């Protein structure tokens, strides 16, 4: 029996409009493809090239895949001084078709879902009914036409009870209850 001596592989990556993104021969068993468009379907064709047996050059494997959707960015928490039991935050949506958002939150892990969920035009959200002086994790998942983005994660603490804004009446109520 003779050993097989493979010359390498030909990799062709095309989108569904048959525009070839990559047509490259390589001896490596992996190939990183850069410059693809997000949330786009691609066809990957792999041909085994054999220097000694041309029948192997017809051995083509095909796969279809879709690139991921862009995530929202720039999660910013807005200081809310009117109450200690809420978090208000903003984000920048990706340059893609957005059909909605899934906002998850919680102490430590984000296990609760904000309802109702923000719509495609929203750029901010408010979570109410939280405990004061607690660090919360907030996760934003951007939902597209066919896919969901990777998670954008942020952490912020709700205000401290002692840091509520002074309105004059609080001090009087406190003084009269101490007497």
C-alpha positions as a printed NumPy array, in Angstrom:
array([[  0.   ,   0.   ,   0.   ],
       [  1.329,   3.411,  -0.856],
       [  0.823,   6.443,   1.31 ],
       [ -1.369,   9.24 ,  -0.033],
       [  0.352,  12.577,  -0.562],
       [ -2.234,  15.319,  -0.558],
       [ -1.19 ,  18.624,  -2.01 ],
       [ -3.765,  20.597,  -0.079],
       [ -7.249,  22.019,  -0.232],
       [ -9.124,  24.59 ,  -2.276],
       [-11.594,  26.667,  -0.279],
       [-14.255,  28.74 ,  -2.02 ],
       [-16.52 ,  30.979,   0.074],
       [-19.398,  32.699,  -1.75 ],
       [-22.524,  34.508,  -0.704],
       [-25.843,  33.502,  -2.237],
       [-25.445,  36.131,  -4.958],
       [-22.472,  34.035,  -6.187],
       [-19.926,  36.733,  -5.423],
       [-16.777,  34.872,  -4.41 ],
       [-15.337,  36.135,  -1.138],
       [-12.415,  33.662,  -1.049],
       [-10.962,  31.256,  -3.602],
       [ -7.773,  30.03 ,  -2.025],
       [ -5.619,  26.912,  -2.092],
       [ -3.866,  25.95 ,   1.13 ],
       [ -2.057,  23.064,   2.758],
       [ -3.452,  24.022,   6.177],
       [ -6.432,  22.195,   7.628],
       [ -8.03 ,  25.499,   8.687],
       [ -8.587,  28.871,   7.056],
       [ -9.686,  32.111,   8.667],
       [-11.877,  34.154,   6.34 ],
       [-12.046,  37.876,   7.078],
       [-14.1  ,  40.669,   5.548],
       [-17.432,  38.864,   5.399],
       [-20.691,  40.755,   5.791],
       [-22.608,  40.237,   9.032],
       [-25.945,  38.42 ,   8.96 ],
       [-25.277,  37.059,   5.467],
       [-25.642,  33.503,   4.14 ],
       [-22.472,  31.952,   2.696],
       [-21.677,  28.714,   0.895],
       [-18.327,  27.103,   1.694],
       [-16.921,  24.563,  -0.784],
       [-13.888,  22.498,   0.167],
       [-12.069,  20.489,  -2.503],
       [ -9.299,  18.024,  -1.628],
       [ -6.393,  18.484,  -4.045],
       [ -4.239,  15.402,  -4.647],
       [ -1.087,  15.731,  -6.691],
       [ -0.976,  12.012,  -7.548],
       [ -4.636,  11.189,  -8.137],
       [ -6.843,  13.696,  -9.999],
       [ -9.989,  11.764,  -8.988],
       [ -9.63 ,  13.288,  -5.524],
       [ -9.79 ,  16.786,  -7.015],
       [-13.502,  16.184,  -7.665],
       [-14.143,  15.354,  -4.009],
       [-16.073,  18.479,  -2.921],
       [-17.698,  19.091,   0.449],
       [-20.227,  21.919,   0.698],
       [-21.622,  23.659,   3.773],
       [-23.984,  26.586,   4.2  ],
       [-23.621,  29.011,   7.102],
       [-24.706,  32.482,   8.186],
       [-22.462,  35.058,   9.816],
       [-23.513,  36.46 ,  13.188],
       [-25.453,  39.645,  13.683],
       [-23.72 ,  42.73 ,  15.056],
       [-24.315,  43.486,  18.72 ],
       [-25.517,  46.771,  20.102],
       [-22.708,  48.837,  21.621],
       [-21.967,  51.646,  24.076],
       [-24.153,  50.554,  27.001],
       [-24.413,  53.588,  29.308],
       [-26.179,  53.773,  32.663],
       [-27.976,  57.051,  33.385],
       [-27.893,  58.315,  36.959],
       [-31.43 ,  58.23 ,  38.255],
       [-31.784,  60.356,  41.363],
       [-35.566,  60.291,  41.666],
       [-35.64 ,  56.763,  43.063],
       [-33.227,  54.142,  44.357],
       [-35.09 ,  51.147,  42.953],
       [-34.467,  51.52 ,  39.219],
       [-31.826,  51.416,  36.504],
       [-32.079,  53.537,  33.376],
       [-29.681,  52.846,  30.492],
       [-29.06 ,  53.589,  26.824],
       [-27.28 ,  51.785,  23.974],
       [-26.319,  52.248,  20.329],
       [-27.94 ,  49.765,  17.924],
       [-25.878,  47.96 ,  15.267],
       [-25.844,  48.904,  11.616],
       [-28.284,  46.109,  10.719],
       [-32.011,  45.505,  10.533],
       [-33.227,  45.306,  14.15 ],
       [-36.608,  43.739,  14.928],
       [-36.355,  44.074,  18.719],
       [-34.301,  43.54 ,  21.846],
       [-34.252,  41.058,  24.71 ],
       [-33.159,  42.692,  27.97 ],
       [-32.141,  40.358,  30.789],
       [-31.152,  41.531,  34.283],
       [-30.485,  40.279,  37.777],
       [-28.236,  40.322,  40.803],
       [-25.099,  38.448,  39.813],
       [-26.539,  36.588,  36.822],
       [-29.089,  38.117,  34.472],
       [-32.017,  35.719,  34.945],
       [-35.048,  38.04 ,  34.694],
       [-36.411,  39.366,  31.394],
       [-37.635,  42.945,  31.049],
       [-41.244,  43.001,  29.912],
       [-42.42 ,  44.526,  27.72 ],
       [-39.282,  44.278,  25.595],
       [-38.015,  47.387,  23.824],
       [-39.032,  47.734,  20.189],
       [-36.743,  48.13 ,  17.171],
       [-36.701,  51.946,  17.384],
       [-35.909,  52.064,  21.119],
       [-32.467,  53.135,  22.318],
       [-33.08 ,  53.116,  26.072],
       [-34.859,  51.149,  28.77 ],
       [-35.863,  51.429,  32.402],
       [-35.922,  48.589,  34.923],
       [-37.997,  49.357,  38.035],
       [-38.714,  47.59 ,  41.323],
       [-35.079,  46.81 ,  42.131],
       [-33.395,  46.767,  45.535],
       [-31.367,  49.811,  46.618],
       [-27.554,  49.624,  46.84 ],
       [-27.32 ,  46.416,  44.793],
       [-25.148,  45.739,  41.738],
       [-27.218,  44.431,  38.834],
       [-26.084,  42.763,  35.61 ],
       [-27.879,  43.934,  32.454],
       [-27.653,  42.03 ,  29.158],
       [-28.886,  43.319,  25.801],
       [-29.455,  40.862,  22.962],
       [-30.251,  42.516,  19.651],
       [-32.762,  40.584,  17.543],
       [-32.484,  40.755,  13.757],
       [-34.503,  39.344,  10.888],
       [-32.941,  35.873,  11.073],
       [-30.482,  35.91 ,  13.942],
       [-29.692,  37.265,  17.368],
       [-26.523,  39.097,  18.314],
       [-23.969,  38.218,  20.896],
       [-24.756,  39.627,  24.335],
       [-23.822,  43.182,  25.363],
       [-23.229,  43.097,  29.138],
       [-23.036,  45.88 ,  31.705],
       [-23.131,  46.159,  35.482],
       [-24.343,  49.013,  37.62 ],
       [-25.552,  49.574,  41.163],
       [-28.863,  51.082,  42.145],
       [-28.64 ,  54.201,  44.303],
       [-28.074,  54.04 ,  48.038],
       [-31.066,  54.859,  50.261],
       [-28.99 ,  57.538,  51.991],
       [-28.178,  59.207,  48.666],
       [-31.788,  60.14 ,  47.809],
       [-32.031,  63.79 ,  46.802],
       [-32.92 ,  66.257,  49.53 ],
       [-36.428,  67.63 ,  49.217],
       [-36.718,  69.428,  52.578],
       [-39.671,  67.343,  53.841],
       [-37.567,  64.209,  54.408],
       [-35.396,  65.968,  56.976],
       [-38.426,  67.366,  58.816],
       [-40.093,  63.978,  58.914],
       [-36.895,  62.39 ,  60.187],
       [-36.408,  65.044,  62.901],
       [-40.018,  64.801,  64.093],
       [-39.833,  61.003,  64.322],
       [-36.631,  61.143,  66.419],
       [-38.114,  63.419,  69.092]])
